[in-house]
Amino acid sequence: MLTTRFAPSPTGPLHLGHAYSAVQAHRVARENDGRFLLRIEDLDQTRSRAEFVDGIVEDLRWLGLDWDGDPVVQSTRTDAYRAALDRLRDMGLVYACFCSRGDIAAALSAPHARPDHYPGTCRALPDNPERRARDPHSWRLNAGKALARVPPPAWTDNDRTLHASADDFDDEILARKDAPAAYHLACVVDDAASGVNLVVRGMDLRASTPVQRLLQILLGLPEPAYFHHRLVLTDDGRRLAKRDRAPTLAALRDTGVDGPALAEDLRTGLVPSGFRLAVA
Ligand code: GLU
């Protein structure tokens, strides 16, 4: 059965961009007699707040969206993420990273460093359990080693087959210093556990797909199809971001906007005046 999900992080109130994403995933599921799931991605405990979880539920109900089953809450699923990380560790594909943000920034300022890529400082360190017991560390995927093990990841996005290239990969953090899993690992473990076979999400997350496909292949998880939808931008081309005080759904509700009517517009690709949908 076709299964999609909406997977917000409860780190702020939902805005119009989230509504568009939720409506699209819901639409595809309902048009195909499929399932639409809700997943709360609350692994970042420093930024996630219970009041934002309540707000997500309230906003989706206001839009008239129903979801199947109870929401999956990532903070309750840490054992599953640990098991996946253990598997990758047993395969020799992860390493402990002791770098601080400052260390990484300093290494990246060196000539020939690839901007936005982990400089590899800890990649070749021998495993040191005493140091690990003492010092905070994250776990990183050894992307080069992983890619040497498996066929190059491919996937379909909106029915087009895409192939990853080496540049699409970095030694991503799979478990953070302060949390048992980070986004990519938790996402693939949960998508598989929930039977999500169509990932509907915004184009801003397209760059996450190669590493997520790689993790699925390494962990023997099923391959979902992808549909990265257009993003809601302001008329002058700015992305909606929580920090830019984009109009929240709660604010629209308070000014008397009709939730189901808004959802119906978003379903057909109509956005309120002052906004537009764009390929980004
Ligand atoms: N939690 C992510 C976000 O709010 C979405 C992740 C996903 O859809 O894969 O941006």
mmCIF file of C-alpha atoms and ligand atoms in Angstrom:
data_model
loop_
_atom_site.group_PDB
_atom_site.id
_atom_site.type_symbol
_atom_site.label_atom_id
_atom_site.label_comp_id
_atom_site.label_asym_id
_atom_site.label_seq_id
_atom_site.Cartn_x
_atom_site.Cartn_y
_atom_site.Cartn_z
ATOM 1 C CA MET A 1 0.000 0.000 0.000
ATOM 2 C CA LEU A 2 1.326 3.445 -0.858
ATOM 3 C CA THR A 3 2.560 5.096 2.327
ATOM 4 C CA THR A 4 3.743 8.694 2.711
ATOM 5 C CA ARG A 5 4.634 10.747 5.730
ATOM 6 C CA PHE A 6 4.977 14.291 6.997
ATOM 7 C CA ALA A 7 7.967 14.557 9.313
ATOM 8 C CA PRO A 8 8.266 17.996 10.924
ATOM 9 C CA SER A 9 10.835 18.929 13.548
ATOM 10 C CA PRO A 10 9.116 20.544 16.560
ATOM 11 C CA THR A 11 11.628 23.371 16.795
ATOM 12 C CA GLY A 12 9.201 26.158 15.983
ATOM 13 C CA PRO A 13 5.672 26.804 14.787
ATOM 14 C CA LEU A 14 4.631 25.476 11.361
ATOM 15 C CA HIS A 15 4.347 27.964 8.506
ATOM 16 C CA LEU A 16 2.846 27.949 5.031
ATOM 17 C CA GLY A 17 5.737 25.903 3.600
ATOM 18 C CA HIS A 18 5.063 23.119 6.085
ATOM 19 C CA ALA A 19 1.364 23.246 5.282
ATOM 20 C CA TYR A 20 2.136 22.827 1.583
ATOM 21 C CA SER A 21 4.379 19.849 2.308
ATOM 22 C CA ALA A 22 1.860 18.152 4.594
ATOM 23 C CA VAL A 23 -0.986 18.739 2.125
ATOM 24 C CA GLN A 24 1.023 17.279 -0.776
ATOM 25 C CA ALA A 25 1.990 14.110 1.124
ATOM 26 C CA HIS A 26 -1.587 13.735 2.351
ATOM 27 C CA ARG A 27 -3.009 14.286 -1.153
ATOM 28 C CA VAL A 28 -0.796 11.665 -2.780
ATOM 29 C CA ALA A 29 -1.690 9.138 -0.083
ATOM 30 C CA ARG A 30 -5.423 9.762 -0.230
ATOM 31 C CA GLU A 31 -5.571 9.831 -4.049
ATOM 32 C CA ASN A 32 -4.031 6.348 -4.032
ATOM 33 C CA ASP A 33 -5.982 4.874 -1.135
ATOM 34 C CA GLY A 34 -2.709 4.886 0.720
ATOM 35 C CA ARG A 35 -1.563 5.761 4.200
ATOM 36 C CA PHE A 36 -0.424 9.163 5.457
ATOM 37 C CA LEU A 37 1.740 9.061 8.577
ATOM 38 C CA LEU A 38 2.887 11.753 10.960
ATOM 39 C CA ARG A 39 6.386 11.603 12.405
ATOM 40 C CA ILE A 40 7.757 14.012 14.977
ATOM 41 C CA GLU A 41 11.500 14.471 14.425
ATOM 42 C CA ASP A 42 12.443 15.611 17.908
ATOM 43 C CA LEU A 43 15.964 14.213 18.277
ATOM 44 C CA ASP A 44 17.454 17.657 18.725
ATOM 45 C CA GLN A 45 16.447 17.937 22.349
ATOM 46 C CA THR A 46 18.007 21.365 22.751
ATOM 47 C CA ARG A 47 15.656 22.881 20.161
ATOM 48 C CA SER A 48 12.584 20.613 20.278
ATOM 49 C CA ARG A 49 9.733 21.650 22.545
ATOM 50 C CA ALA A 50 6.527 19.893 23.593
ATOM 51 C CA GLU A 51 4.463 23.006 22.867
ATOM 52 C CA PHE A 52 5.567 22.853 19.215
ATOM 53 C CA VAL A 53 4.448 19.188 19.030
ATOM 54 C CA ASP A 54 1.021 20.266 20.272
ATOM 55 C CA GLY A 55 1.052 23.081 17.730
ATOM 56 C CA ILE A 56 1.798 20.660 14.865
ATOM 57 C CA VAL A 57 -1.169 18.468 15.795
ATOM 58 C CA GLU A 58 -3.432 21.495 16.150
ATOM 59 C CA ASP A 59 -2.304 23.020 12.837
ATOM 60 C CA LEU A 60 -2.809 19.781 10.878
ATOM 61 C CA ARG A 61 -6.271 19.331 12.369
ATOM 62 C CA TRP A 62 -7.122 22.924 11.497
ATOM 63 C CA LEU A 63 -6.122 22.220 7.879
ATOM 64 C CA GLY A 64 -8.465 19.231 7.972
ATOM 65 C CA LEU A 65 -5.673 16.661 7.485
ATOM 66 C CA ASP A 66 -6.048 13.272 9.142
ATOM 67 C CA TRP A 67 -3.194 10.821 9.606
ATOM 68 C CA ASP A 68 -3.129 7.071 10.051
ATOM 69 C CA GLY A 69 -2.183 5.598 13.404
ATOM 70 C CA ASP A 70 -0.368 7.351 16.217
ATOM 71 C CA PRO A 71 2.398 9.772 15.358
ATOM 72 C CA VAL A 72 5.875 8.220 15.429
ATOM 73 C CA VAL A 73 7.981 10.166 17.919
ATOM 74 C CA GLN A 74 11.686 9.816 17.243
ATOM 75 C CA SER A 75 12.828 10.425 20.820
ATOM 76 C CA THR A 76 11.079 7.156 21.772
ATOM 77 C CA ARG A 77 12.917 5.136 19.115
ATOM 78 C CA THR A 78 16.532 5.487 20.116
ATOM 79 C CA ASP A 79 17.056 1.705 20.503
ATOM 80 C CA ALA A 80 16.284 1.186 16.826
ATOM 81 C CA TYR A 81 18.768 3.895 15.823
ATOM 82 C CA ARG A 82 21.444 2.445 18.124
ATOM 83 C CA ALA A 83 20.967 -0.998 16.552
ATOM 84 C CA ALA A 84 21.412 0.465 13.065
ATOM 85 C CA LEU A 85 24.522 2.352 14.132
ATOM 86 C CA ASP A 86 25.928 -0.833 15.711
ATOM 87 C CA ARG A 87 25.459 -2.634 12.415
ATOM 88 C CA LEU A 88 27.355 0.009 10.509
ATOM 89 C CA ARG A 89 30.052 -0.024 13.181
ATOM 90 C CA ASP A 90 30.351 -3.814 12.872
ATOM 91 C CA MET A 91 30.793 -3.315 9.141
ATOM 92 C CA GLY A 92 33.674 -0.917 9.900
ATOM 93 C CA LEU A 93 31.907 1.979 8.173
ATOM 94 C CA VAL A 94 31.670 4.536 10.975
ATOM 95 C CA TYR A 95 34.250 6.274 13.127
ATOM 96 C CA ALA A 96 34.203 8.350 16.291
ATOM 97 C CA CYS A 97 34.731 12.070 15.682
ATOM 98 C CA PHE A 98 35.980 14.294 18.479
ATOM 99 C CA CYS A 99 36.046 17.531 16.496
ATOM 100 C CA SER A 100 34.344 20.646 17.780
ATOM 101 C CA ARG A 101 32.747 23.088 15.368
ATOM 102 C CA GLY A 102 35.806 25.291 15.873
ATOM 103 C CA ASP A 103 38.188 22.458 14.913
ATOM 104 C CA ILE A 104 36.247 21.862 11.713
ATOM 105 C CA ALA A 105 36.090 25.551 10.802
ATOM 106 C CA ALA A 106 39.849 25.864 11.336
ATOM 107 C CA ALA A 107 40.588 22.808 9.173
ATOM 108 C CA LEU A 108 38.281 24.113 6.451
ATOM 109 C CA SER A 109 40.151 27.389 6.239
ATOM 110 C CA ALA A 110 43.216 25.502 4.970
ATOM 111 C CA PRO A 111 43.927 25.772 1.231
ATOM 112 C CA HIS A 112 42.315 23.011 -0.901
ATOM 113 C CA ALA A 113 39.729 22.157 1.773
ATOM 114 C CA ARG A 114 36.360 21.303 0.243
ATOM 115 C CA PRO A 115 33.944 23.849 1.641
ATOM 116 C CA ASP A 116 30.969 22.384 3.518
ATOM 117 C CA HIS A 117 32.665 18.998 3.750
ATOM 118 C CA TYR A 118 34.049 17.396 6.862
ATOM 119 C CA PRO A 119 37.835 17.763 6.541
ATOM 120 C CA GLY A 120 38.459 14.168 7.616
ATOM 121 C CA THR A 121 40.425 14.976 10.767
ATOM 122 C CA CYS A 122 39.281 11.896 12.740
ATOM 123 C CA ARG A 123 38.734 9.538 9.809
ATOM 124 C CA ALA A 124 41.992 7.642 10.119
ATOM 125 C CA LEU A 125 42.348 7.669 13.919
ATOM 126 C CA PRO A 126 42.677 4.187 15.392
ATOM 127 C CA ASP A 127 39.678 3.322 17.538
ATOM 128 C CA ASN A 128 40.409 4.389 21.112
ATOM 129 C CA PRO A 129 37.778 3.119 23.577
ATOM 130 C CA GLU A 130 39.411 4.918 26.543
ATOM 131 C CA ARG A 131 39.243 8.227 24.761
ATOM 132 C CA ARG A 132 35.680 7.493 23.706
ATOM 133 C CA ALA A 133 34.735 6.769 27.328
ATOM 134 C CA ARG A 134 36.235 10.113 28.327
ATOM 135 C CA ASP A 135 35.574 12.602 25.555
ATOM 136 C CA PRO A 136 32.312 13.588 23.891
ATOM 137 C CA HIS A 137 32.208 12.358 20.325
ATOM 138 C CA SER A 138 29.860 11.934 17.413
ATOM 139 C CA TRP A 139 29.817 9.007 14.982
ATOM 140 C CA ARG A 140 30.443 9.683 11.324
ATOM 141 C CA LEU A 141 29.872 7.584 8.252
ATOM 142 C CA ASN A 142 33.068 6.800 6.360
ATOM 143 C CA ALA A 143 31.446 7.635 3.042
ATOM 144 C CA GLY A 144 34.409 6.678 0.869
ATOM 145 C CA LYS A 145 34.677 3.250 2.448
ATOM 146 C CA ALA A 146 30.917 2.739 2.309
ATOM 147 C CA LEU A 147 30.722 3.687 -1.370
ATOM 148 C CA ALA A 148 33.497 1.224 -2.188
ATOM 149 C CA ARG A 149 31.322 -1.575 -0.775
ATOM 150 C CA VAL A 150 28.089 -1.132 -2.699
ATOM 151 C CA PRO A 151 26.851 -0.226 -6.173
ATOM 152 C CA PRO A 152 26.421 3.536 -6.669
ATOM 153 C CA PRO A 153 23.125 4.675 -5.150
ATOM 154 C CA ALA A 154 20.276 5.502 -7.521
ATOM 155 C CA TRP A 155 16.664 6.445 -6.850
ATOM 156 C CA THR A 156 13.589 7.818 -8.539
ATOM 157 C CA ASP A 157 12.436 11.358 -7.921
ATOM 158 C CA ASN A 158 9.069 12.208 -9.415
ATOM 159 C CA ASP A 159 9.436 9.143 -11.685
ATOM 160 C CA ARG A 160 12.879 10.145 -13.016
ATOM 161 C CA THR A 161 15.803 7.885 -12.223
ATOM 162 C CA LEU A 162 18.706 9.753 -10.660
ATOM 163 C CA HIS A 163 22.226 8.550 -9.910
ATOM 164 C CA ALA A 164 24.494 9.803 -7.187
ATOM 165 C CA SER A 165 27.963 11.100 -7.938
ATOM 166 C CA ALA A 166 30.890 11.021 -5.508
ATOM 167 C CA ASP A 167 30.465 14.751 -4.812
ATOM 168 C CA ASP A 168 27.039 14.113 -3.304
ATOM 169 C CA PHE A 169 28.561 12.447 -0.246
ATOM 170 C CA ASP A 170 30.240 13.591 2.896
ATOM 171 C CA ASP A 171 31.182 11.818 6.124
ATOM 172 C CA GLU A 172 27.789 12.663 7.607
ATOM 173 C CA ILE A 173 27.192 12.592 11.332
ATOM 174 C CA LEU A 174 25.000 9.579 12.110
ATOM 175 C CA ALA A 175 24.909 10.016 15.881
ATOM 176 C CA ARG A 176 25.586 13.313 17.576
ATOM 177 C CA LYS A 177 27.567 14.015 20.698
ATOM 178 C CA ASP A 178 24.382 14.648 22.632
ATOM 179 C CA ALA A 179 21.906 12.361 20.819
ATOM 180 C CA PRO A 180 21.893 8.692 19.807
ATOM 181 C CA ALA A 181 21.068 9.465 16.198
ATOM 182 C CA ALA A 182 21.097 12.313 13.746
ATOM 183 C CA TYR A 183 18.649 13.092 10.977
ATOM 184 C CA HIS A 184 19.778 10.818 8.109
ATOM 185 C CA LEU A 185 20.065 7.640 10.167
ATOM 186 C CA ALA A 186 16.821 8.162 12.082
ATOM 187 C CA CYS A 187 15.006 9.064 8.864
ATOM 188 C CA VAL A 188 15.935 5.874 6.982
ATOM 189 C CA VAL A 189 15.338 3.623 9.996
ATOM 190 C CA ASP A 190 11.891 5.127 10.566
ATOM 191 C CA ASP A 191 10.849 5.273 6.928
ATOM 192 C CA ALA A 192 11.618 1.550 6.667
ATOM 193 C CA ALA A 193 9.989 0.632 10.002
ATOM 194 C CA SER A 194 6.804 2.492 9.059
ATOM 195 C CA GLY A 195 6.657 1.068 5.536
ATOM 196 C CA VAL A 196 7.050 4.495 3.912
ATOM 197 C CA ASN A 197 7.482 3.760 0.217
ATOM 198 C CA LEU A 198 7.037 7.288 -1.128
ATOM 199 C CA VAL A 199 8.958 10.112 0.528
ATOM 200 C CA VAL A 200 7.210 13.401 -0.222
ATOM 201 C CA ARG A 201 9.165 16.430 0.977
ATOM 202 C CA GLY A 202 10.452 19.802 -0.181
ATOM 203 C CA MET A 203 13.224 20.351 -2.700
ATOM 204 C CA ASP A 204 15.317 21.857 0.070
ATOM 205 C CA LEU A 205 15.879 18.258 1.245
ATOM 206 C CA ARG A 206 16.916 16.862 -2.153
ATOM 207 C CA ALA A 207 20.602 16.818 -1.172
ATOM 208 C CA SER A 208 19.744 14.411 1.676
ATOM 209 C CA THR A 209 18.645 11.683 -0.686
ATOM 210 C CA PRO A 210 22.024 10.289 -1.853
ATOM 211 C CA VAL A 211 23.289 9.599 1.665
ATOM 212 C CA GLN A 212 19.902 8.277 2.753
ATOM 213 C CA ARG A 213 19.879 5.881 -0.199
ATOM 214 C CA LEU A 214 23.429 4.821 0.681
ATOM 215 C CA LEU A 215 22.378 4.085 4.266
ATOM 216 C CA GLN A 216 19.355 2.113 3.045
ATOM 217 C CA ILE A 217 21.568 -0.021 0.818
ATOM 218 C CA LEU A 218 24.124 -0.626 3.579
ATOM 219 C CA LEU A 219 21.426 -1.558 6.099
ATOM 220 C CA GLY A 220 19.454 -3.690 3.636
ATOM 221 C CA LEU A 221 16.368 -1.450 3.906
ATOM 222 C CA PRO A 222 13.764 -1.199 1.136
ATOM 223 C CA GLU A 223 14.091 1.588 -1.418
ATOM 224 C CA PRO A 224 11.318 4.202 -1.283
ATOM 225 C CA ALA A 225 10.463 6.415 -4.248
ATOM 226 C CA TYR A 226 10.911 10.170 -3.802
ATOM 227 C CA PHE A 227 8.889 13.192 -4.734
ATOM 228 C CA HIS A 228 10.615 16.466 -3.876
ATOM 229 C CA HIS A 229 8.008 19.166 -4.310
ATOM 230 C CA ARG A 230 8.377 22.865 -5.095
ATOM 231 C CA LEU A 231 8.882 25.294 -2.236
ATOM 232 C CA VAL A 232 6.686 28.140 -1.096
ATOM 233 C CA LEU A 233 8.624 31.377 -1.494
ATOM 234 C CA THR A 234 7.682 34.962 -0.826
ATOM 235 C CA ASP A 235 6.868 36.959 -3.954
ATOM 236 C CA ASP A 236 10.333 38.494 -3.838
ATOM 237 C CA GLY A 237 11.899 35.027 -3.858
ATOM 238 C CA ARG A 238 12.808 34.490 -0.218
ATOM 239 C CA ARG A 239 12.471 31.083 1.414
ATOM 240 C CA LEU A 240 10.131 30.809 4.370
ATOM 241 C CA ALA A 241 12.121 30.163 7.481
ATOM 242 C CA LYS A 242 11.137 29.933 11.089
ATOM 243 C CA ARG A 243 13.795 32.458 12.008
ATOM 244 C CA ASP A 244 12.505 35.006 9.467
ATOM 245 C CA ARG A 245 9.170 35.056 11.218
ATOM 246 C CA ALA A 246 7.332 33.585 8.226
ATOM 247 C CA PRO A 247 3.579 33.764 8.849
ATOM 248 C CA THR A 248 2.757 30.827 11.053
ATOM 249 C CA LEU A 249 -0.306 28.683 10.550
ATOM 250 C CA ALA A 250 -1.421 29.691 14.038
ATOM 251 C CA ALA A 251 -1.308 33.352 12.966
ATOM 252 C CA LEU A 252 -3.313 32.615 9.800
ATOM 253 C CA ARG A 253 -5.855 30.748 11.910
ATOM 254 C CA ASP A 254 -6.093 33.694 14.321
ATOM 255 C CA THR A 255 -6.818 36.096 11.482
ATOM 256 C CA GLY A 256 -9.797 33.967 10.450
ATOM 257 C CA VAL A 257 -8.327 32.036 7.513
ATOM 258 C CA ASP A 258 -10.347 28.885 6.781
ATOM 259 C CA GLY A 259 -8.040 25.879 7.250
ATOM 260 C CA PRO A 260 -9.703 23.332 4.940
ATOM 261 C CA ALA A 261 -10.141 25.994 2.215
ATOM 262 C CA LEU A 262 -6.427 26.833 2.460
ATOM 263 C CA ALA A 263 -5.583 23.114 2.291
ATOM 264 C CA GLU A 264 -7.742 22.736 -0.828
ATOM 265 C CA ASP A 265 -5.913 25.634 -2.515
ATOM 266 C CA LEU A 266 -2.528 24.181 -1.597
ATOM 267 C CA ARG A 267 -3.613 20.786 -2.919
ATOM 268 C CA THR A 268 -4.174 22.297 -6.355
ATOM 269 C CA GLY A 269 -1.013 24.396 -6.242
ATOM 270 C CA LEU A 270 -2.591 27.723 -5.308
ATOM 271 C CA VAL A 271 -0.789 29.736 -2.652
ATOM 272 C CA PRO A 272 -2.066 32.894 -0.915
ATOM 273 C CA SER A 273 -1.185 36.262 -2.454
ATOM 274 C CA GLY A 274 2.286 37.428 -1.464
ATOM 275 C CA PHE A 275 3.689 33.942 -2.041
ATOM 276 C CA ARG A 276 4.614 31.721 -4.955
ATOM 277 C CA LEU A 277 5.668 28.138 -5.585
ATOM 278 C CA ALA A 278 9.102 27.733 -7.062
ATOM 279 C CA VAL A 279 11.644 25.154 -8.039
ATOM 280 C CA ALA A 280 14.542 25.806 -5.703
HETATM 281 N N1 GLU B 1 12.343 16.979 9.812
HETATM 282 C C1 GLU B 1 12.693 17.490 8.521
HETATM 283 C C2 GLU B 1 12.313 18.945 8.434
HETATM 284 O O1 GLU B 1 11.463 19.385 9.193
HETATM 285 C C3 GLU B 1 11.988 16.747 7.395
HETATM 286 C C4 GLU B 1 12.656 15.476 7.088
HETATM 287 C C5 GLU B 1 12.124 14.675 5.895
HETATM 288 O O2 GLU B 1 11.017 14.929 5.404
HETATM 289 O O3 GLU B 1 12.855 13.778 5.472
HETATM 290 O O4 GLU B 1 12.858 19.652 7.612
#
